[in-house]
């Protein structure tokens, strides 16, 4: 019987987010290279802070996150007063949509953009719009052409997920300068720490009134299970987001663990160096066996196969070898597989299995 109880328009258009698979039929050891997690795990100091937090679980957490914001300010060179911490950076993305876009407004991202932008736009009742990319790269001209007086938010992940490509500072600046007056540029820096010579868009946030940056503890900090992220931007915008934020949105364990993680700059540098080493190795080895990929700026490589069938065959072959990577059909890249950069154990295993696959097919 049809019910009169119906959600707001747009909600049923949301295709729920699908995370990377983590198990395979048959058990056995699994190498999970499907969710861009840090293969080295979090800093041992972060783990110690998490354990210590067990002693104070009866207490509510800080609601202003002052200690964590101060630590972020110190390490990243930002003003702690304009940092806001979320239940993952996904929460910051959703506040931006709820705070700035509603029915009749447009939320813009690009062809292969991260799926949370569309989900959050629809949840807020706004209209999601995707601008075409060129060769898996955000194109400034296409993006600005897709803007109009209904555009409120423009989301760009830089480096992008799942393509791994990076816009230069001058390109980001051109976007920020070219936006209509009521639109804001959100630079999603989930993978910013892995890129060379990149400030995550910080100079642009500081220079302009219409740019916000989001960051996360889920990727280089190895804390995807903890759910902590943050945003940084003009005081007025952060003030709006703080009105939408639940008072205890980050747990006490989350605050203490993230603080210890961000302060352990030597460990972060180690993770960055290991990632760069294995990322370069993976690209070279893939090229060697005839699998193309773009220069990768995050902690994953987008492997491009000759056809959709070949990509699916490779995925099936990897699964048999206990290796899970990510199919990116949903991102309009059915001939590609997104492969998280692993460690000294999983990277050679992956290349071994793909070499076998590429030989066997001829
Ligand atoms: C992983 C990822 C995030 C981070 O999400 P969290 O909620 O912080 O775990 C944000 N944006 C992109 C593009 C990502 O790939």
Coordinates of C-alpha atoms and ligand atoms in Angstrom, one line a residue:
X1 CA 0.0 0.0 0.0
X2 CA 1.6 3.4 -1.0
X3 CA 2.2 5.5 2.1
X4 CA 1.6 9.2 2.4
X5 CA 4.8 9.4 4.4
X6 CA 7.4 10.4 1.9
X7 CA 10.9 11.9 2.2
X8 CA 11.8 15.3 0.8
X9 CA 12.3 15.5 -3.0
X10 CA 15.8 14.3 -4.0
X11 CA 16.4 11.9 -1.1
X12 CA 15.3 8.8 -3.0
X13 CA 17.6 9.8 -5.9
X14 CA 20.6 9.2 -3.7
X15 CA 22.5 6.0 -4.6
X16 CA 24.0 5.1 -1.2
X17 CA 27.8 5.3 -1.0
X18 CA 29.5 1.9 -1.6
X19 CA 32.8 1.5 0.2
X20 CA 35.7 -0.7 -1.0
X21 CA 35.3 -4.4 -0.4
X22 CA 37.3 -5.9 2.4
X23 CA 36.7 -9.6 2.3
X24 CA 36.8 -12.3 -0.3
X25 CA 35.0 -15.6 -0.5
X26 CA 37.0 -18.5 0.9
X27 CA 38.9 -16.7 3.6
X28 CA 42.6 -16.6 3.6
X29 CA 44.9 -13.6 3.8
X30 CA 43.5 -10.6 2.0
X31 CA 45.5 -7.6 0.7
X32 CA 43.0 -4.7 0.7
X33 CA 44.0 -2.1 -1.8
X34 CA 40.5 -0.8 -2.4
X35 CA 40.0 2.1 0.1
X36 CA 43.2 4.2 0.0
X37 CA 44.1 3.3 3.5
X38 CA 47.6 3.7 4.9
X39 CA 49.3 0.3 4.7
X40 CA 51.6 1.3 7.5
X41 CA 48.8 2.1 9.8
X42 CA 48.7 5.1 12.2
X43 CA 51.5 6.5 14.3
X44 CA 52.3 4.4 17.3
X45 CA 51.8 7.6 19.3
X46 CA 48.3 7.9 18.0
X47 CA 47.5 4.3 19.0
X48 CA 48.9 5.0 22.5
X49 CA 46.6 8.0 22.8
X50 CA 43.6 5.9 21.7
X51 CA 44.3 3.3 24.4
X52 CA 44.8 6.1 27.0
X53 CA 41.4 7.5 26.0
X54 CA 39.7 4.3 27.3
X55 CA 40.3 5.6 30.8
X56 CA 38.0 8.7 30.3
X57 CA 35.1 7.2 28.4
X58 CA 32.5 8.3 31.0
X59 CA 33.2 11.9 30.2
X60 CA 31.8 13.9 27.3
X61 CA 34.4 15.1 24.9
X62 CA 35.4 18.7 24.4
X63 CA 32.8 20.4 22.3
X64 CA 35.1 23.1 20.9
X65 CA 37.9 20.8 20.0
X66 CA 40.4 23.4 21.1
X67 CA 43.4 21.1 21.7
X68 CA 43.1 19.4 18.3
X69 CA 42.5 22.6 16.5
X70 CA 45.6 24.1 18.2
X71 CA 47.7 21.1 17.1
X72 CA 46.4 21.3 13.6
X73 CA 47.2 25.0 13.6
X74 CA 50.7 24.4 14.7
X75 CA 51.6 21.6 12.3
X76 CA 49.7 23.0 9.2
X77 CA 50.4 26.7 9.8
X78 CA 46.7 27.6 9.9
X79 CA 44.7 29.8 12.3
X80 CA 43.0 27.4 14.8
X81 CA 40.1 29.8 15.2
X82 CA 39.1 29.0 11.6
X83 CA 39.5 25.2 11.8
X84 CA 36.4 23.1 12.2
X85 CA 36.6 19.4 13.1
X86 CA 34.2 16.8 11.7
X87 CA 33.2 13.2 11.9
X88 CA 35.5 12.6 8.9
X89 CA 35.8 15.3 6.3
X90 CA 32.6 13.8 4.8
X91 CA 30.8 15.6 7.6
X92 CA 32.4 18.9 6.7
X93 CA 31.3 18.3 3.0
X94 CA 27.7 17.7 4.2
X95 CA 27.6 20.9 6.4
X96 CA 28.8 22.9 3.4
X97 CA 25.9 21.5 1.3
X98 CA 23.3 22.0 4.1
X99 CA 24.6 25.4 4.9
X100 CA 24.9 26.8 1.4
X101 CA 22.7 24.8 -1.0
X102 CA 19.1 23.9 -1.1
X103 CA 16.2 23.5 -3.6
X104 CA 16.9 25.5 -6.7
X105 CA 20.6 25.7 -6.1
X106 CA 23.3 23.9 -8.0
X107 CA 26.3 22.0 -6.6
X108 CA 29.0 21.6 -9.1
X109 CA 31.8 19.0 -9.3
X110 CA 33.4 17.2 -12.2
X111 CA 32.8 14.1 -14.4
X112 CA 34.9 11.7 -12.3
X113 CA 34.5 13.6 -9.0
X114 CA 34.2 11.9 -5.6
X115 CA 30.7 10.5 -5.0
X116 CA 30.0 12.2 -1.7
X117 CA 29.6 15.6 -3.4
X118 CA 26.5 14.3 -5.3
X119 CA 25.2 12.5 -2.3
X120 CA 25.4 15.5 0.0
X121 CA 24.0 17.9 -2.7
X122 CA 20.9 15.6 -3.1
X123 CA 20.6 15.3 0.7
X124 CA 20.4 19.1 1.0
X125 CA 17.7 19.2 -1.7
X126 CA 20.1 20.9 -4.2
X127 CA 20.7 19.9 -7.8
X128 CA 24.0 18.1 -8.5
X129 CA 25.8 19.1 -11.7
X130 CA 28.9 17.4 -13.2
X131 CA 31.2 19.3 -15.6
X132 CA 33.2 17.3 -18.2
X133 CA 36.9 16.6 -17.5
X134 CA 39.6 16.3 -20.2
X135 CA 41.7 13.2 -20.1
X136 CA 40.8 12.5 -16.5
X137 CA 41.8 15.9 -15.4
X138 CA 39.6 18.8 -14.1
X139 CA 39.3 21.4 -16.8
X140 CA 39.1 25.0 -15.7
X141 CA 37.2 26.2 -18.8
X142 CA 34.7 23.4 -18.6
X143 CA 34.1 23.9 -14.9
X144 CA 33.6 27.7 -15.2
X145 CA 31.3 27.2 -18.3
X146 CA 29.1 25.0 -16.1
X147 CA 28.7 27.8 -13.5
X148 CA 25.6 30.0 -13.5
X149 CA 23.8 32.2 -11.0
X150 CA 22.4 29.1 -9.2
X151 CA 25.8 27.6 -8.5
X152 CA 26.6 27.7 -4.8
X153 CA 29.3 25.2 -4.3
X154 CA 32.1 23.8 -6.5
X155 CA 33.9 20.7 -5.2
X156 CA 37.3 19.7 -6.4
X157 CA 39.4 17.0 -4.8
X158 CA 43.0 17.9 -5.4
X159 CA 44.7 15.4 -5.9
X160 CA 41.5 14.0 -7.4
X161 CA 39.9 10.6 -6.5
X162 CA 39.7 8.2 -8.3
X163 CA 41.9 9.8 -11.1
X164 CA 44.9 10.8 -8.9
X165 CA 45.5 13.9 -11.1
X166 CA 46.5 17.3 -9.7
X167 CA 45.6 20.9 -10.6
X168 CA 48.3 23.5 -10.3
X169 CA 48.1 26.5 -8.1
X170 CA 47.4 28.8 -11.1
X171 CA 44.5 26.6 -12.2
X172 CA 42.9 26.6 -8.8
X173 CA 43.4 30.3 -8.6
X174 CA 41.7 30.8 -12.0
X175 CA 38.7 28.7 -10.8
X176 CA 38.4 30.7 -7.6
X177 CA 38.6 34.0 -9.5
X178 CA 36.2 33.0 -12.2
X179 CA 33.3 31.8 -10.0
X180 CA 30.1 33.7 -9.9
X181 CA 29.7 35.9 -6.8
X182 CA 27.6 33.6 -4.8
X183 CA 29.6 30.4 -5.4
X184 CA 32.3 29.0 -3.1
X185 CA 35.2 26.7 -4.2
X186 CA 35.8 23.8 -1.9
X187 CA 39.2 22.2 -2.3
X188 CA 39.0 18.7 -0.9
X189 CA 42.5 17.9 0.3
X190 CA 42.0 14.3 1.4
X191 CA 45.2 13.3 -0.5
X192 CA 47.1 16.7 -0.3
X193 CA 49.9 15.3 2.0
X194 CA 50.9 12.8 -0.7
X195 CA 51.5 15.4 -3.4
X196 CA 54.9 17.1 -3.9
X197 CA 55.2 20.9 -3.7
X198 CA 51.5 21.4 -2.9
X199 CA 50.1 23.6 -0.1
X200 CA 46.7 21.9 -0.2
X201 CA 45.2 25.2 -1.5
X202 CA 46.1 27.0 1.8
X203 CA 47.5 30.2 0.1
X204 CA 44.3 30.5 -1.9
X205 CA 42.1 30.0 1.2
X206 CA 44.1 32.7 3.0
X207 CA 44.0 35.1 0.0
X208 CA 40.3 34.8 -0.8
X209 CA 36.8 35.0 0.7
X210 CA 35.3 32.2 -1.5
X211 CA 37.6 29.3 -0.9
X212 CA 37.4 26.5 1.8
X213 CA 39.6 23.5 2.2
X214 CA 38.8 20.1 3.7
X215 CA 41.3 17.6 5.1
X216 CA 41.2 14.2 6.7
X217 CA 42.9 11.9 9.2
X218 CA 41.6 8.9 7.2
X219 CA 44.4 8.7 4.5
X220 CA 48.0 9.6 5.3
X221 CA 47.3 9.5 9.1
X222 CA 46.0 5.9 8.8
X223 CA 42.9 6.6 10.9
X224 CA 40.0 5.8 8.5
X225 CA 38.3 3.9 11.3
X226 CA 38.5 6.8 13.7
X227 CA 36.4 9.2 11.6
X228 CA 38.1 12.6 12.0
X229 CA 38.5 15.3 9.4
X230 CA 38.6 19.1 9.4
X231 CA 37.8 22.1 7.3
X232 CA 39.5 25.6 7.1
X233 CA 38.2 28.7 5.6
X234 CA 37.0 32.3 6.1
X235 CA 35.7 33.0 9.6
X236 CA 32.1 33.7 8.4
X237 CA 31.8 30.4 6.6
X238 CA 33.3 28.4 9.5
X239 CA 30.9 30.2 11.7
X240 CA 28.0 28.9 9.6
X241 CA 29.3 25.4 9.7
X242 CA 29.7 25.5 13.5
X243 CA 26.0 26.3 13.7
X244 CA 25.2 23.1 11.9
X245 CA 27.8 21.0 13.9
X246 CA 26.5 18.8 16.7
X247 CA 28.2 19.8 20.0
X248 CA 29.9 16.4 20.5
X249 CA 30.4 15.4 16.9
X250 CA 34.0 14.1 17.5
X251 CA 34.6 11.6 20.3
X252 CA 37.2 12.1 23.0
X253 CA 39.1 9.2 21.6
X254 CA 38.9 10.8 18.2
X255 CA 40.2 14.1 19.4
X256 CA 43.1 12.7 21.4
X257 CA 44.2 10.2 18.8
X258 CA 44.0 12.7 15.9
X259 CA 46.0 15.2 18.0
X260 CA 48.8 12.7 18.7
X261 CA 48.8 11.7 15.0
X262 CA 49.1 15.2 13.6
X263 CA 51.9 16.1 16.1
X264 CA 54.0 13.1 15.0
X265 CA 55.3 14.9 11.9
X266 CA 58.3 12.5 11.6
X267 CA 55.9 9.5 11.2
X268 CA 53.8 11.4 8.6
X269 CA 57.0 12.3 6.6
X270 CA 58.0 8.6 6.7
X271 CA 54.5 7.6 5.4
X272 CA 54.8 10.2 2.6
X273 CA 58.2 8.9 1.5
X274 CA 57.2 5.3 1.5
X275 CA 54.1 6.1 -0.5
X276 CA 56.1 8.1 -3.1
X277 CA 58.6 5.2 -3.4
X278 CA 56.0 2.5 -4.0
X279 CA 53.7 4.7 -6.1
X280 CA 56.6 5.4 -8.5
X281 CA 57.5 1.7 -8.5
X282 CA 53.9 0.7 -9.3
X283 CA 53.6 3.1 -12.2
X284 CA 56.9 1.9 -13.7
X285 CA 56.0 -1.8 -13.3
X286 CA 52.5 -1.3 -14.7
X287 CA 53.9 0.4 -17.7
X288 CA 56.4 -2.4 -18.1
X289 CA 53.6 -4.9 -18.5
X290 CA 51.5 -2.7 -20.8
X291 CA 49.1 -1.1 -18.3
X292 CA 48.8 2.7 -18.6
X293 CA 48.3 5.2 -15.8
X294 CA 48.5 8.9 -15.3
X295 CA 51.0 10.5 -13.1
X296 CA 49.6 9.8 -9.6
X297 CA 49.6 12.4 -6.9
X298 CA 47.8 10.6 -4.1
X299 CA 48.2 7.2 -2.5
X300 CA 46.7 5.2 -5.3
X301 CA 47.2 4.6 -9.0
X302 CA 44.5 4.5 -11.6
X303 CA 45.4 1.6 -13.9
X304 CA 43.9 1.9 -17.4
X305 CA 43.3 -1.4 -19.2
X306 CA 42.6 -1.9 -22.9
X307 CA 38.9 -2.6 -22.4
X308 CA 36.2 -3.0 -19.8
X309 CA 36.5 -6.8 -20.2
X310 CA 40.2 -6.7 -19.6
X311 CA 39.8 -4.5 -16.4
X312 CA 37.2 -6.9 -15.1
X313 CA 39.3 -9.9 -15.9
X314 CA 42.2 -8.4 -14.1
X315 CA 40.0 -7.6 -11.1
X316 CA 38.8 -11.2 -11.0
X317 CA 42.4 -12.5 -11.3
X318 CA 43.6 -10.3 -8.5
X319 CA 40.8 -11.5 -6.2
X320 CA 41.9 -15.1 -6.8
X321 CA 45.3 -14.0 -5.6
X322 CA 43.7 -12.4 -2.5
X323 CA 44.1 -8.8 -3.6
X324 CA 41.2 -6.5 -3.6
X325 CA 41.3 -3.3 -5.7
X326 CA 38.5 -0.9 -6.6
X327 CA 36.4 -1.0 -9.7
X328 CA 35.5 2.5 -10.7
X329 CA 32.6 1.9 -13.1
X330 CA 30.4 4.2 -10.9
X331 CA 32.9 7.0 -11.6
X332 CA 32.5 6.6 -15.3
X333 CA 35.8 4.7 -15.6
X334 CA 34.8 1.1 -16.4
X335 CA 38.1 0.3 -18.1
X336 CA 40.1 1.3 -15.1
X337 CA 41.0 -0.2 -11.6
X338 CA 42.0 2.1 -8.8
X339 CA 44.8 0.5 -6.8
X340 CA 45.9 1.8 -3.4
X341 CA 49.6 2.0 -3.0
X342 CA 50.5 -0.8 -0.7
X343 CA 53.7 -1.7 1.1
X344 CA 56.8 -3.9 0.3
X345 CA 54.7 -7.0 0.6
X346 CA 51.5 -6.1 -1.3
X347 CA 53.0 -4.1 -4.1
X348 CA 55.2 -6.9 -5.5
X349 CA 52.3 -9.4 -5.0
X350 CA 50.0 -7.2 -7.0
X351 CA 52.5 -6.7 -9.9
X352 CA 53.2 -10.5 -9.9
X353 CA 49.5 -11.3 -10.2
X354 CA 48.9 -8.6 -12.9
X355 CA 52.0 -9.8 -14.9
X356 CA 50.6 -13.3 -14.9
X357 CA 47.2 -12.0 -16.0
X358 CA 48.6 -9.9 -18.9
X359 CA 50.7 -12.9 -20.1
X360 CA 47.9 -15.3 -19.9
X361 CA 45.5 -13.3 -22.0
X362 CA 47.6 -13.3 -25.2
Ligands
LIG1 C1 38.7 9.4 1.4 C2 38.2 10.7 0.9 C3 37.7 11.7 1.8 C4 37.8 11.4 3.3 O1 36.7 11.1 3.9 P1 36.6 11.0 5.5 O2 35.2 11.2 5.7 O3 37.5 12.1 6.0 O4 37.1 9.6 5.8 C5 37.3 12.9 1.3 N1 37.4 13.2 0.0 C6 37.9 12.3 -0.9 C7 38.0 12.7 -2.3 C8 38.3 11.0 -0.4 O5 38.8 10.2 -1.3

